[in-house]
mmCIF file of C-alpha atoms in Angstrom:
data_model
loop_
_atom_site.group_PDB
_atom_site.id
_atom_site.type_symbol
_atom_site.label_atom_id
_atom_site.label_comp_id
_atom_site.label_asym_id
_atom_site.label_seq_id
_atom_site.Cartn_x
_atom_site.Cartn_y
_atom_site.Cartn_z
ATOM 1 C CA GLN A 1 0.000 0.000 0.000
ATOM 2 C CA VAL A 2 2.894 2.355 0.828
ATOM 3 C CA ALA A 3 4.518 1.568 -2.535
ATOM 4 C CA CYS A 4 1.259 2.366 -4.365
ATOM 5 C CA LEU A 5 0.951 5.695 -2.518
ATOM 6 C CA ALA A 6 4.546 6.563 -3.437
ATOM 7 C CA CYS A 7 3.936 5.722 -7.127
ATOM 8 C CA GLY A 8 0.811 7.877 -7.113
ATOM 9 C CA ALA A 9 2.709 10.843 -5.654
ATOM 10 C CA VAL A 10 5.447 10.525 -8.291
ATOM 11 C CA ALA A 11 2.841 10.348 -11.069
ATOM 12 C CA ARG A 12 1.062 13.473 -9.737
ATOM 13 C CA PHE A 13 4.437 15.305 -9.600
ATOM 14 C CA PHE A 14 5.242 14.498 -13.234
ATOM 15 C CA LEU A 15 1.748 15.529 -14.335
ATOM 16 C CA SER A 16 2.039 18.857 -12.501
ATOM 17 C CA VAL A 17 5.473 19.497 -14.083
ATOM 18 C CA GLN A 18 4.107 18.817 -17.574
ATOM 19 C CA ALA A 19 1.022 20.964 -16.984
ATOM 20 C CA ASP A 20 2.985 24.045 -15.893
ATOM 21 C CA PRO A 21 3.681 26.492 -18.739
ATOM 22 C CA PRO A 22 7.317 26.978 -19.695
ATOM 23 C CA PRO A 23 9.080 30.037 -18.271
ATOM 24 C CA GLY A 24 9.413 33.227 -20.327
ATOM 25 C CA ASN A 25 12.929 32.556 -21.562
ATOM 26 C CA MET A 26 11.925 29.057 -22.759
ATOM 27 C CA VAL A 27 9.075 30.285 -25.003
ATOM 28 C CA LYS A 28 10.074 30.210 -28.662
ATOM 29 C CA ALA A 29 10.124 33.724 -30.075
ATOM 30 C CA PHE A 30 8.149 34.530 -33.214
ATOM 31 C CA LYS A 31 10.374 34.763 -36.297
ATOM 32 C CA ALA A 32 9.286 36.541 -39.446
ATOM 33 C CA ASP A 33 9.848 34.820 -42.760
ATOM 34 C CA ALA A 34 13.198 36.087 -44.009
ATOM 35 C CA THR A 35 12.245 35.456 -47.639
ATOM 36 C CA LEU A 36 9.497 38.089 -47.408
ATOM 37 C CA LYS A 37 11.861 40.836 -46.288
ATOM 38 C CA PRO A 38 14.030 42.847 -48.710
ATOM 39 C CA TYR A 39 17.643 41.863 -48.248
ATOM 40 C CA MET A 40 19.116 45.110 -49.653
ATOM 41 C CA HIS A 41 19.324 48.265 -47.536
ATOM 42 C CA GLN A 42 19.958 51.849 -48.543
ATOM 43 C CA TYR A 43 22.825 53.721 -46.882
ATOM 44 C CA GLN A 44 24.145 57.260 -47.070
ATOM 45 C CA ILE A 45 27.890 57.423 -46.490
ATOM 46 C CA VAL A 46 29.937 60.607 -46.215
ATOM 47 C CA GLY A 47 33.720 60.431 -46.350
ATOM 48 C CA ARG A 48 36.895 61.938 -47.700
ATOM 49 C CA ALA A 49 40.585 61.329 -48.125
ATOM 50 C CA ALA A 50 42.678 61.973 -45.013
ATOM 51 C CA PRO A 51 43.920 65.586 -44.653
ATOM 52 C CA THR A 52 47.590 66.105 -45.543
ATOM 53 C CA PRO A 53 49.930 69.133 -45.364
ATOM 54 C CA LYS A 54 49.610 69.409 -49.132
ATOM 55 C CA ASN A 55 45.793 69.191 -49.034
ATOM 56 C CA PRO A 56 44.544 70.149 -45.536
ATOM 57 C CA GLN A 57 40.878 70.298 -46.632
ATOM 58 C CA PRO A 58 40.169 67.418 -49.039
ATOM 59 C CA LYS A 59 36.909 67.274 -50.952
ATOM 60 C CA ILE A 60 34.033 65.553 -49.135
ATOM 61 C CA PHE A 61 32.003 62.935 -51.027
ATOM 62 C CA ARG A 62 28.492 61.754 -50.185
ATOM 63 C CA MET A 63 27.166 58.548 -51.753
ATOM 64 C CA ARG A 64 23.850 56.724 -51.643
ATOM 65 C CA LEU A 65 24.586 52.997 -51.775
ATOM 66 C CA PHE A 66 22.646 49.737 -51.616
ATOM 67 C CA ALA A 67 24.114 46.801 -49.692
ATOM 68 C CA LYS A 68 23.088 43.926 -47.429
ATOM 69 C CA ASN A 69 24.625 45.557 -44.360
ATOM 70 C CA ALA A 70 26.686 48.565 -43.276
ATOM 71 C CA VAL A 71 30.005 46.702 -43.565
ATOM 72 C CA LEU A 72 29.450 45.928 -47.257
ATOM 73 C CA ALA A 73 28.196 49.486 -47.843
ATOM 74 C CA LYS A 74 31.451 50.923 -46.471
ATOM 75 C CA SER A 75 33.457 48.553 -48.631
ATOM 76 C CA ARG A 76 31.468 49.690 -51.670
ATOM 77 C CA PHE A 77 32.085 53.340 -50.736
ATOM 78 C CA TRP A 78 35.853 52.879 -50.710
ATOM 79 C CA TYR A 79 35.645 50.955 -53.997
ATOM 80 C CA PHE A 80 34.199 54.045 -55.688
ATOM 81 C CA MET A 81 36.437 56.464 -53.761
ATOM 82 C CA LYS A 82 39.523 54.685 -55.091
ATOM 83 C CA LYS A 83 38.230 55.220 -58.627
ATOM 84 C CA LEU A 84 37.248 58.862 -58.052
ATOM 85 C CA ASN A 85 40.244 60.363 -56.259
ATOM 86 C CA LYS A 86 42.568 57.446 -55.411
ATOM 87 C CA ALA A 87 41.537 57.480 -51.733
ATOM 88 C CA LYS A 88 41.806 54.137 -49.952
ATOM 89 C CA ARG A 89 40.430 52.907 -46.640
ATOM 90 C CA SER A 90 43.858 53.200 -45.036
ATOM 91 C CA GLY A 91 44.287 56.771 -46.279
ATOM 92 C CA GLY A 92 40.785 58.124 -45.710
ATOM 93 C CA GLU A 93 38.119 58.737 -43.102
ATOM 94 C CA LEU A 94 34.369 58.255 -42.822
ATOM 95 C CA LEU A 95 32.361 61.215 -41.540
ATOM 96 C CA ALA A 96 28.887 59.652 -41.392
ATOM 97 C CA VAL A 97 27.126 56.345 -42.084
ATOM 98 C CA ASN A 98 23.301 56.461 -42.036
ATOM 99 C CA GLU A 99 20.642 54.036 -43.195
ATOM 100 C CA LEU A 100 17.869 55.670 -45.251
ATOM 101 C CA TYR A 101 14.196 54.672 -45.003
ATOM 102 C CA ASP A 102 11.142 55.387 -47.140
ATOM 103 C CA LYS A 103 8.700 58.036 -45.945
ATOM 104 C CA ARG A 104 5.635 55.993 -46.945
ATOM 105 C CA PRO A 105 6.491 52.266 -46.693
ATOM 106 C CA THR A 106 2.828 51.198 -47.062
ATOM 107 C CA GLN A 107 2.114 52.943 -50.386
ATOM 108 C CA VAL A 108 2.812 51.192 -53.690
ATOM 109 C CA LYS A 109 5.090 53.212 -55.965
ATOM 110 C CA ASN A 110 6.718 52.883 -59.383
ATOM 111 C CA TYR A 111 10.507 52.831 -59.234
ATOM 112 C CA GLY A 112 12.904 53.422 -62.106
ATOM 113 C CA VAL A 113 16.474 52.150 -61.757
ATOM 114 C CA TRP A 114 19.404 53.102 -63.983
ATOM 115 C CA LEU A 115 22.341 50.718 -63.677
ATOM 116 C CA ARG A 116 25.525 49.463 -65.256
ATOM 117 C CA TYR A 117 26.813 45.919 -65.013
ATOM 118 C CA GLN A 118 29.804 43.970 -66.235
ATOM 119 C CA SER A 119 29.028 40.803 -68.158
ATOM 120 C CA ARG A 120 31.542 38.188 -69.266
ATOM 121 C CA THR A 121 32.062 40.068 -72.546
ATOM 122 C CA ASN A 122 31.346 43.766 -72.065
ATOM 123 C CA THR A 123 29.937 46.598 -69.902
ATOM 124 C CA HIS A 124 26.216 47.276 -70.372
ATOM 125 C CA ASN A 125 23.953 50.152 -69.383
ATOM 126 C CA MET A 126 20.383 49.293 -68.450
ATOM 127 C CA TYR A 127 17.102 50.821 -67.278
ATOM 128 C CA LYS A 128 14.495 48.819 -65.344
ATOM 129 C CA GLU A 129 11.185 49.511 -63.650
ATOM 130 C CA PHE A 130 9.637 47.880 -60.594
ATOM 131 C CA ARG A 131 6.525 48.281 -58.469
ATOM 132 C CA ASP A 132 7.051 48.002 -54.739
ATOM 133 C CA VAL A 133 6.281 49.726 -51.460
ATOM 134 C CA THR A 134 9.937 50.577 -50.693
ATOM 135 C CA ILE A 135 13.080 51.252 -52.685
ATOM 136 C CA ASN A 136 14.794 48.437 -50.778
ATOM 137 C CA GLY A 137 12.248 45.955 -52.084
ATOM 138 C CA ALA A 138 12.616 47.283 -55.642
ATOM 139 C CA VAL A 139 16.421 46.993 -55.558
ATOM 140 C CA SER A 140 16.167 43.498 -54.056
ATOM 141 C CA LYS A 141 13.983 42.530 -57.037
ATOM 142 C CA LEU A 142 16.553 44.113 -59.331
ATOM 143 C CA TYR A 143 19.423 42.007 -57.990
ATOM 144 C CA ALA A 144 17.310 38.832 -58.186
ATOM 145 C CA GLU A 145 16.290 39.594 -61.771
ATOM 146 C CA MET A 146 19.838 40.445 -62.863
ATOM 147 C CA ALA A 147 21.095 37.184 -61.373
ATOM 148 C CA GLY A 148 18.375 35.124 -63.051
ATOM 149 C CA ARG A 149 18.119 36.746 -66.481
ATOM 150 C CA HIS A 150 21.650 38.010 -67.067
ATOM 151 C CA ARG A 151 23.796 35.875 -64.727
ATOM 152 C CA ALA A 152 25.178 39.119 -63.274
ATOM 153 C CA GLN A 153 27.205 38.884 -60.079
ATOM 154 C CA PRO A 154 26.149 41.329 -57.316
ATOM 155 C CA GLY A 155 29.622 42.870 -57.229
ATOM 156 C CA SER A 156 29.497 43.702 -60.942
ATOM 157 C CA ILE A 157 26.253 45.736 -60.681
ATOM 158 C CA GLN A 158 26.577 49.499 -60.199
ATOM 159 C CA ILE A 159 23.338 51.406 -59.551
ATOM 160 C CA ILE A 160 23.662 54.857 -61.123
ATOM 161 C CA ASN A 161 20.341 56.377 -60.051
ATOM 162 C CA THR A 162 16.884 55.509 -58.687
ATOM 163 C CA ALA A 163 13.689 57.539 -58.941
ATOM 164 C CA VAL A 164 10.002 57.353 -58.050
ATOM 165 C CA LEU A 165 8.049 57.592 -61.312
ATOM 166 C CA LYS A 166 4.577 58.893 -62.069
ATOM 167 C CA ALA A 167 2.193 56.595 -63.917
ATOM 168 C CA SER A 168 2.645 58.652 -67.119
ATOM 169 C CA GLU A 169 6.445 58.254 -66.942
ATOM 170 C CA CYS A 170 6.474 54.452 -66.827
ATOM 171 C CA LYS A 171 7.517 52.565 -69.972
ATOM 172 C CA ARG A 172 7.622 48.885 -69.123
ATOM 173 C CA GLU A 173 4.470 46.883 -69.832
ATOM 174 C CA HIS A 174 4.555 44.816 -66.649
ATOM 175 C CA VAL A 175 4.319 48.101 -64.704
ATOM 176 C CA THR A 176 1.822 50.011 -66.859
ATOM 177 C CA GLU A 177 -0.651 47.109 -66.879
ATOM 178 C CA MET A 178 -1.167 47.675 -63.142
ATOM 179 C CA HIS A 179 -2.250 51.319 -63.666
ATOM 180 C CA ASN A 180 -5.765 50.458 -64.862
ATOM 181 C CA SER A 181 -8.253 51.929 -62.374
ATOM 182 C CA ASN A 182 -10.776 49.166 -63.195
ATOM 183 C CA LEU A 183 -8.321 46.382 -62.431
ATOM 184 C CA LYS A 184 -9.994 43.656 -60.364
ATOM 185 C CA PHE A 185 -8.822 40.441 -58.781
ATOM 186 C CA PRO A 186 -11.146 37.589 -57.732
ATOM 187 C CA VAL A 187 -11.545 37.082 -54.015
ATOM 188 C CA VAL A 188 -11.187 33.321 -53.599
ATOM 189 C CA ARG A 189 -12.957 31.734 -50.648
ATOM 190 C CA LYS A 190 -12.611 28.034 -49.934
ATOM 191 C CA VAL A 191 -15.863 26.099 -49.712
ATOM 192 C CA PRO A 192 -16.251 24.265 -46.407
ATOM 193 C CA VAL A 193 -16.175 20.481 -46.589
ATOM 194 C CA CYS A 194 -19.596 18.892 -46.954
ATOM 195 C CA ASN A 195 -21.021 17.016 -44.003
ATOM 196 C CA LYS A 196 -20.225 13.300 -44.108
ATOM 197 C CA LYS A 197 -23.915 12.339 -43.994
ATOM 198 C CA LEU A 198 -24.614 14.346 -47.151
ATOM 199 C CA ARG A 199 -21.674 13.061 -49.182
ATOM 200 C CA THR A 200 -22.345 10.939 -52.276
ATOM 201 C CA THR A 201 -20.152 9.166 -54.773
ATOM 202 C CA PHE A 202 -21.821 10.757 -57.825
ATOM 203 C CA LYS A 203 -23.117 14.298 -58.372
ATOM 204 C CA ALA A 204 -25.363 15.644 -61.087
ATOM 205 C CA LYS A 205 -23.361 18.871 -61.141
ATOM 206 C CA ARG A 206 -19.607 19.458 -61.218
ATOM 207 C CA PRO A 207 -18.578 20.568 -57.709
ATOM 208 C CA ASN A 208 -16.796 23.859 -57.092
ATOM 209 C CA THR A 209 -13.905 23.908 -54.662
ATOM 210 C CA PHE A 210 -13.876 27.708 -54.430
ATOM 211 C CA VAL A 211 -16.290 30.647 -54.748
ATOM 212 C CA HIS A 212 -15.579 33.944 -56.534
#
């Protein structure tokens, strides 16, 4: 009888442990789907070559760059600075590094992107248009499209300029087709499963699995 009482106490202990909710640090945090987020960010970097006795006030350059993170954006800045005025990371200084954000990230806009990229044979200039809510999303689409259609490496793409376009300024058909004010999309609602009592093998009418 004593052994049975002891077993019952142990069983109640294990049940109480399993019933208790896990502590706060054990709860799994919610993670957003990384594939839905734009992986390119827009940075504004201000820098110059280091002052020297020969040039105590070197010219200051400000660039708007797109990169995955601030480290790659700084590397890209010094890549262009070396081409512009032969200033390297070891012989220069950064004055400011800021990430830029859209003013209205919930409004759909038309973006035009002017770029240059190096293929395996030559250097090509290009103009593309995208529809997105942010410039980061549009540039992320640009890099994905350049990789898929043109096999362009991310390091060989140089974005010359970006702009928000009016509907009358757009040229590409995949963008202008979305400007129709009467554009409609069907709202698809799934039909609930029929009750098992009412199910039959044969129907006189073709069943619909969705409703417009």
